[in-house]
GROMACS .gro file of C-alpha atoms in nm:
model
  217
    1MET     CA    1   0.169   1.354   1.100
    2LEU     CA    2  -0.050   1.118   0.900
    3ARG     CA    3  -0.264   0.864   1.083
    4ILE     CA    4  -0.482   0.569   0.988
    5ASN     CA    5  -0.819   0.686   0.848
    6ASP     CA    6  -0.684   1.030   0.752
    7THR     CA    7  -0.773   1.144   0.402
    8THR     CA    8  -0.469   1.073   0.188
    9PRO     CA    9  -0.301   1.404   0.095
   10ASN     CA   10  -0.367   1.511  -0.263
   11PHE     CA   11  -0.099   1.629  -0.506
   12ASP     CA   12  -0.026   1.689  -0.872
   13ALA     CA   13   0.268   1.497  -1.014
   14VAL     CA   14   0.458   1.396  -1.322
   15THR     CA   15   0.485   1.019  -1.366
   16THR     CA   16   0.625   0.775  -1.618
   17LEU     CA   17   0.273   0.755  -1.763
   18GLY     CA   18   0.203   1.129  -1.772
   19LYS     CA   19   0.074   1.397  -1.538
   20ILE     CA   20  -0.178   1.307  -1.269
   21ASN     CA   21  -0.381   1.453  -0.987
   22PHE     CA   22  -0.357   1.185  -0.721
   23HIS     CA   23  -0.718   1.191  -0.600
   24ASP     CA   24  -0.849   1.195  -0.956
   25TRP     CA   25  -0.615   0.910  -1.047
   26ILE     CA   26  -0.737   0.698  -0.752
   27GLY     CA   27  -1.097   0.749  -0.862
   28SER     CA   28  -1.316   0.484  -0.696
   29SER     CA   29  -1.043   0.218  -0.664
   30TRP     CA   30  -0.828   0.089  -0.385
   31THR     CA   31  -0.465   0.198  -0.417
   32VAL     CA   32  -0.122   0.083  -0.305
   33PHE     CA   33   0.118   0.379  -0.303
   34PHE     CA   34   0.476   0.263  -0.243
   35SER     CA   35   0.785   0.480  -0.239
   36HIS     CA   36   1.157   0.440  -0.301
   37PRO     CA   37   1.458   0.649  -0.197
   38LYS     CA   38   1.635   0.654  -0.534
   39ASP     CA   39   1.649   0.492  -0.877
   40PHE     CA   40   1.896   0.213  -0.955
   41THR     CA   41   1.904   0.087  -0.595
   42PRO     CA   42   1.927  -0.293  -0.557
   43VAL     CA   43   1.648  -0.378  -0.312
   44CYS     CA   44   1.402  -0.141  -0.479
   45THR     CA   45   1.482  -0.290  -0.820
   46THR     CA   46   1.366  -0.630  -0.694
   47GLU     CA   47   1.055  -0.475  -0.540
   48LEU     CA   48   0.937  -0.289  -0.849
   49GLY     CA   49   1.003  -0.599  -1.058
   50HIS     CA   50   0.804  -0.821  -0.825
   51MET     CA   51   0.514  -0.576  -0.821
   52ALA     CA   52   0.516  -0.582  -1.201
   53LYS     CA   53   0.501  -0.962  -1.196
   54ILE     CA   54   0.204  -0.979  -0.958
   55HIS     CA   55   0.021  -0.671  -1.089
   56SER     CA   56  -0.277  -0.892  -1.181
   57GLU     CA   57  -0.322  -0.990  -0.814
   58PHE     CA   58  -0.388  -0.627  -0.728
   59THR     CA   59  -0.616  -0.584  -1.029
   60LYS     CA   60  -0.828  -0.876  -0.900
   61ARG     CA   61  -0.876  -0.676  -0.581
   62ASP     CA   62  -0.974  -0.358  -0.770
   63CYS     CA   63  -0.649  -0.208  -0.646
   64LYS     CA   64  -0.425   0.027  -0.842
   65LEU     CA   65  -0.047   0.043  -0.802
   66ILE     CA   66   0.163   0.358  -0.807
   67GLY     CA   67   0.528   0.399  -0.716
   68LEU     CA   68   0.737   0.701  -0.623
   69SER     CA   69   1.109   0.760  -0.639
   70VAL     CA   70   1.306   1.073  -0.556
   71ASP     CA   71   1.446   1.113  -0.908
   72ASP     CA   72   1.321   1.248  -1.242
   73VAL     CA   73   1.106   1.077  -1.506
   74GLU     CA   74   1.396   1.025  -1.748
   75SER     CA   75   1.584   0.835  -1.477
   76HIS     CA   76   1.272   0.632  -1.393
   77ILE     CA   77   1.233   0.529  -1.757
   78GLU     CA   78   1.595   0.412  -1.776
   79TRP     CA   79   1.558   0.227  -1.447
   80ALA     CA   80   1.241   0.058  -1.574
   81LYS     CA   81   1.446  -0.091  -1.859
   82ASP     CA   82   1.673  -0.261  -1.604
   83ILE     CA   83   1.374  -0.380  -1.405
   84GLU     CA   84   1.215  -0.533  -1.715
   85GLU     CA   85   1.543  -0.697  -1.819
   86ILE     CA   86   1.598  -0.854  -1.477
   87ASN     CA   87   1.239  -0.966  -1.422
   88SER     CA   88   1.123  -1.029  -1.781
   89THR     CA   89   0.818  -0.815  -1.704
   90PRO     CA   90   0.753  -0.453  -1.802
   91VAL     CA   91   0.658  -0.198  -1.536
   92SER     CA   92   0.304  -0.108  -1.642
   93TYR     CA   93   0.205   0.103  -1.340
   94PRO     CA   94   0.313   0.469  -1.305
   95ILE     CA   95   0.618   0.583  -1.109
   96ILE     CA   96   0.601   0.936  -0.969
   97ALA     CA   97   0.897   1.172  -1.011
   98ASP     CA   98   0.936   1.355  -0.679
   99THR     CA   99   1.224   1.578  -0.789
  100ASP     CA  100   1.155   1.856  -0.538
  101LEU     CA  101   1.090   1.610  -0.250
  102SER     CA  102   0.750   1.772  -0.194
  103ILE     CA  103   0.548   1.449  -0.197
  104ALA     CA  104   0.794   1.269   0.031
  105LYS     CA  105   0.756   1.560   0.276
  106LEU     CA  106   0.377   1.572   0.236
  107TYR     CA  107   0.365   1.206   0.341
  108ASN     CA  108   0.608   1.254   0.633
  109MET     CA  109   0.882   1.049   0.464
  110LEU     CA  110   1.131   1.337   0.486
  111PRO     CA  111   1.151   1.635   0.724
  112ALA     CA  112   1.070   1.982   0.592
  113GLU     CA  113   1.431   2.099   0.620
  114GLU     CA  114   1.563   1.840   0.373
  115GLY     CA  115   1.591   2.088   0.085
  116SER     CA  116   1.392   2.099  -0.237
  117SER     CA  117   1.592   1.906  -0.496
  118HIS     CA  118   1.677   1.543  -0.562
  119SER     CA  119   2.010   1.642  -0.715
  120ASN     CA  120   2.322   1.513  -0.541
  121ARG     CA  121   2.120   1.326  -0.281
  122THR     CA  122   2.210   0.969  -0.192
  123ALA     CA  123   1.977   0.681  -0.118
  124ALA     CA  124   2.099   0.690   0.243
  125GLN     CA  125   1.982   1.051   0.277
  126ASN     CA  126   1.641   0.940   0.151
  127ALA     CA  127   1.630   0.620   0.356
  128THR     CA  128   1.293   0.697   0.513
  129VAL     CA  129   1.135   0.718   0.167
  130ARG     CA  130   1.054   0.345   0.179
  131SER     CA  131   0.690   0.345   0.272
  132VAL     CA  132   0.367   0.169   0.174
  133PHE     CA  133   0.021   0.322   0.199
  134ILE     CA  134  -0.300   0.128   0.137
  135ILE     CA  135  -0.574   0.375   0.044
  136ASP     CA  136  -0.944   0.295   0.009
  137PRO     CA  137  -1.189   0.426  -0.254
  138ASN     CA  138  -1.293   0.705  -0.015
  139LYS     CA  139  -0.932   0.830  -0.022
  140LYS     CA  140  -0.875   0.720   0.339
  141ILE     CA  141  -0.539   0.577   0.450
  142ARG     CA  142  -0.606   0.229   0.584
  143LEU     CA  143  -0.251   0.106   0.642
  144MET     CA  144   0.100   0.255   0.661
  145MET     CA  145   0.432   0.070   0.672
  146THR     CA  146   0.788   0.201   0.650
  147TYR     CA  147   1.078  -0.034   0.582
  148PRO     CA  148   1.453   0.003   0.638
  149MET     CA  149   1.688   0.024   0.339
  150THR     CA  150   1.813  -0.333   0.365
  151THR     CA  151   1.481  -0.512   0.409
  152GLY     CA  152   1.281  -0.588   0.097
  153ARG     CA  153   0.907  -0.552   0.134
  154ASN     CA  154   0.688  -0.862   0.166
  155PHE     CA  155   0.419  -0.810  -0.096
  156LYS     CA  156   0.239  -1.129   0.007
  157GLU     CA  157   0.177  -0.954   0.337
  158ILE     CA  158   0.053  -0.643   0.156
  159LEU     CA  159  -0.194  -0.855  -0.043
  160ARG     CA  160  -0.301  -1.028   0.279
  161ALA     CA  161  -0.356  -0.689   0.442
  162ILE     CA  162  -0.566  -0.570   0.148
  163ASP     CA  163  -0.779  -0.887   0.172
  164SER     CA  164  -0.828  -0.825   0.544
  165ILE     CA  165  -0.910  -0.456   0.510
  166GLN     CA  166  -1.154  -0.515   0.225
  167LEU     CA  167  -1.326  -0.797   0.415
  168THR     CA  168  -1.355  -0.603   0.741
  169SER     CA  169  -1.482  -0.297   0.555
  170LYS     CA  170  -1.782  -0.500   0.435
  171HIS     CA  171  -1.852  -0.718   0.739
  172LYS     CA  172  -1.852  -0.664   1.116
  173VAL     CA  173  -1.550  -0.883   1.173
  174ALA     CA  174  -1.177  -0.858   1.242
  175THR     CA  175  -0.900  -1.092   1.129
  176PRO     CA  176  -0.677  -1.270   1.384
  177ALA     CA  177  -0.301  -1.313   1.386
  178ASN     CA  178  -0.161  -1.480   1.074
  179TRP     CA  179  -0.505  -1.486   0.911
  180GLN     CA  180  -0.522  -1.593   0.548
  181ASN     CA  181  -0.817  -1.545   0.314
  182GLY     CA  182  -1.072  -1.817   0.391
  183ASP     CA  183  -0.969  -1.869   0.756
  184GLU     CA  184  -1.198  -1.813   1.052
  185VAL     CA  185  -1.244  -1.453   1.163
  186ILE     CA  186  -1.339  -1.273   1.485
  187ILE     CA  187  -1.671  -1.101   1.545
  188ALA     CA  188  -1.603  -0.731   1.597
  189ALA     CA  189  -1.601  -0.624   1.962
  190SER     CA  190  -1.856  -0.353   1.880
  191VAL     CA  191  -2.118  -0.620   1.795
  192SER     CA  192  -2.327  -0.748   2.086
  193ASP     CA  193  -2.426  -1.113   2.112
  194GLU     CA  194  -2.784  -1.013   2.036
  195GLU     CA  195  -2.683  -0.828   1.721
  196ALA     CA  196  -2.448  -1.112   1.623
  197LYS     CA  197  -2.741  -1.358   1.625
  198GLY     CA  198  -2.902  -1.163   1.343
  199ILE     CA  199  -2.581  -1.136   1.141
  200PHE     CA  200  -2.413  -1.474   1.186
  201LYS     CA  201  -2.705  -1.714   1.141
  202LYS     CA  202  -2.491  -2.028   1.171
  203GLY     CA  203  -2.360  -1.923   1.511
  204TRP     CA  204  -2.007  -1.881   1.639
  205ARG     CA  205  -1.755  -2.029   1.880
  206THR     CA  206  -1.696  -1.837   2.203
  207VAL     CA  207  -1.335  -1.861   2.325
  208LYS     CA  208  -1.383  -1.577   2.575
  209SER     CA  209  -1.670  -1.334   2.609
  210TYR     CA  210  -1.466  -1.084   2.407
  211LEU     CA  211  -1.327  -1.341   2.158
  212ARG     CA  212  -1.593  -1.491   1.934
  213VAL     CA  213  -1.476  -1.690   1.632
  214VAL     CA  214  -1.686  -1.739   1.320
  215ASP     CA  215  -1.648  -1.867   0.964
  216GLN     CA  216  -1.537  -1.599   0.719
  217PRO     CA  217  -1.842  -1.428   0.565
   0.00000   0.00000   0.00000
């Protein structure tokens, strides 16, 4: 079972943009790896199209995008034509072909006994293959989310989470509920008041001894 801060499992794969080794492909970038149960499914079509539209937002954050669907490359390419037609934007990030279900199993999206072929499988059988992983440049999993079939993913929230994770990776702070980039943040509980004096020169606001609020670094 994968957990936060585990090294993201490596794999070799065929994608719409050629063959990759996942760790090599990540390189020194942040990565959003998001998966889909099957091509030509309605909710996923809107998701891939929206990701294509806001691809530049991820690029600003030094974050690569890569999708996965439990179908073959030829099917992905045909599906991408629909996605481009509907959204007026081409899909410029790679989509992995997980035809033997091995990557879905590696990432705990499907149980081991689910067979080894995408053929004759329905989207309902692959329902749990609707996950998002945020991976840092050290190949560590920093966030995992799995969505039901009927609920489209909120990519504004995924961008917000990336902003939070990148900020808190650089500074000894945490982000509160509903935080948006630029809002006040919380001094990490691991930082003593004495240490905080040397880090946060302008001071902070103490709500409780364990809840110290400060301007975003």
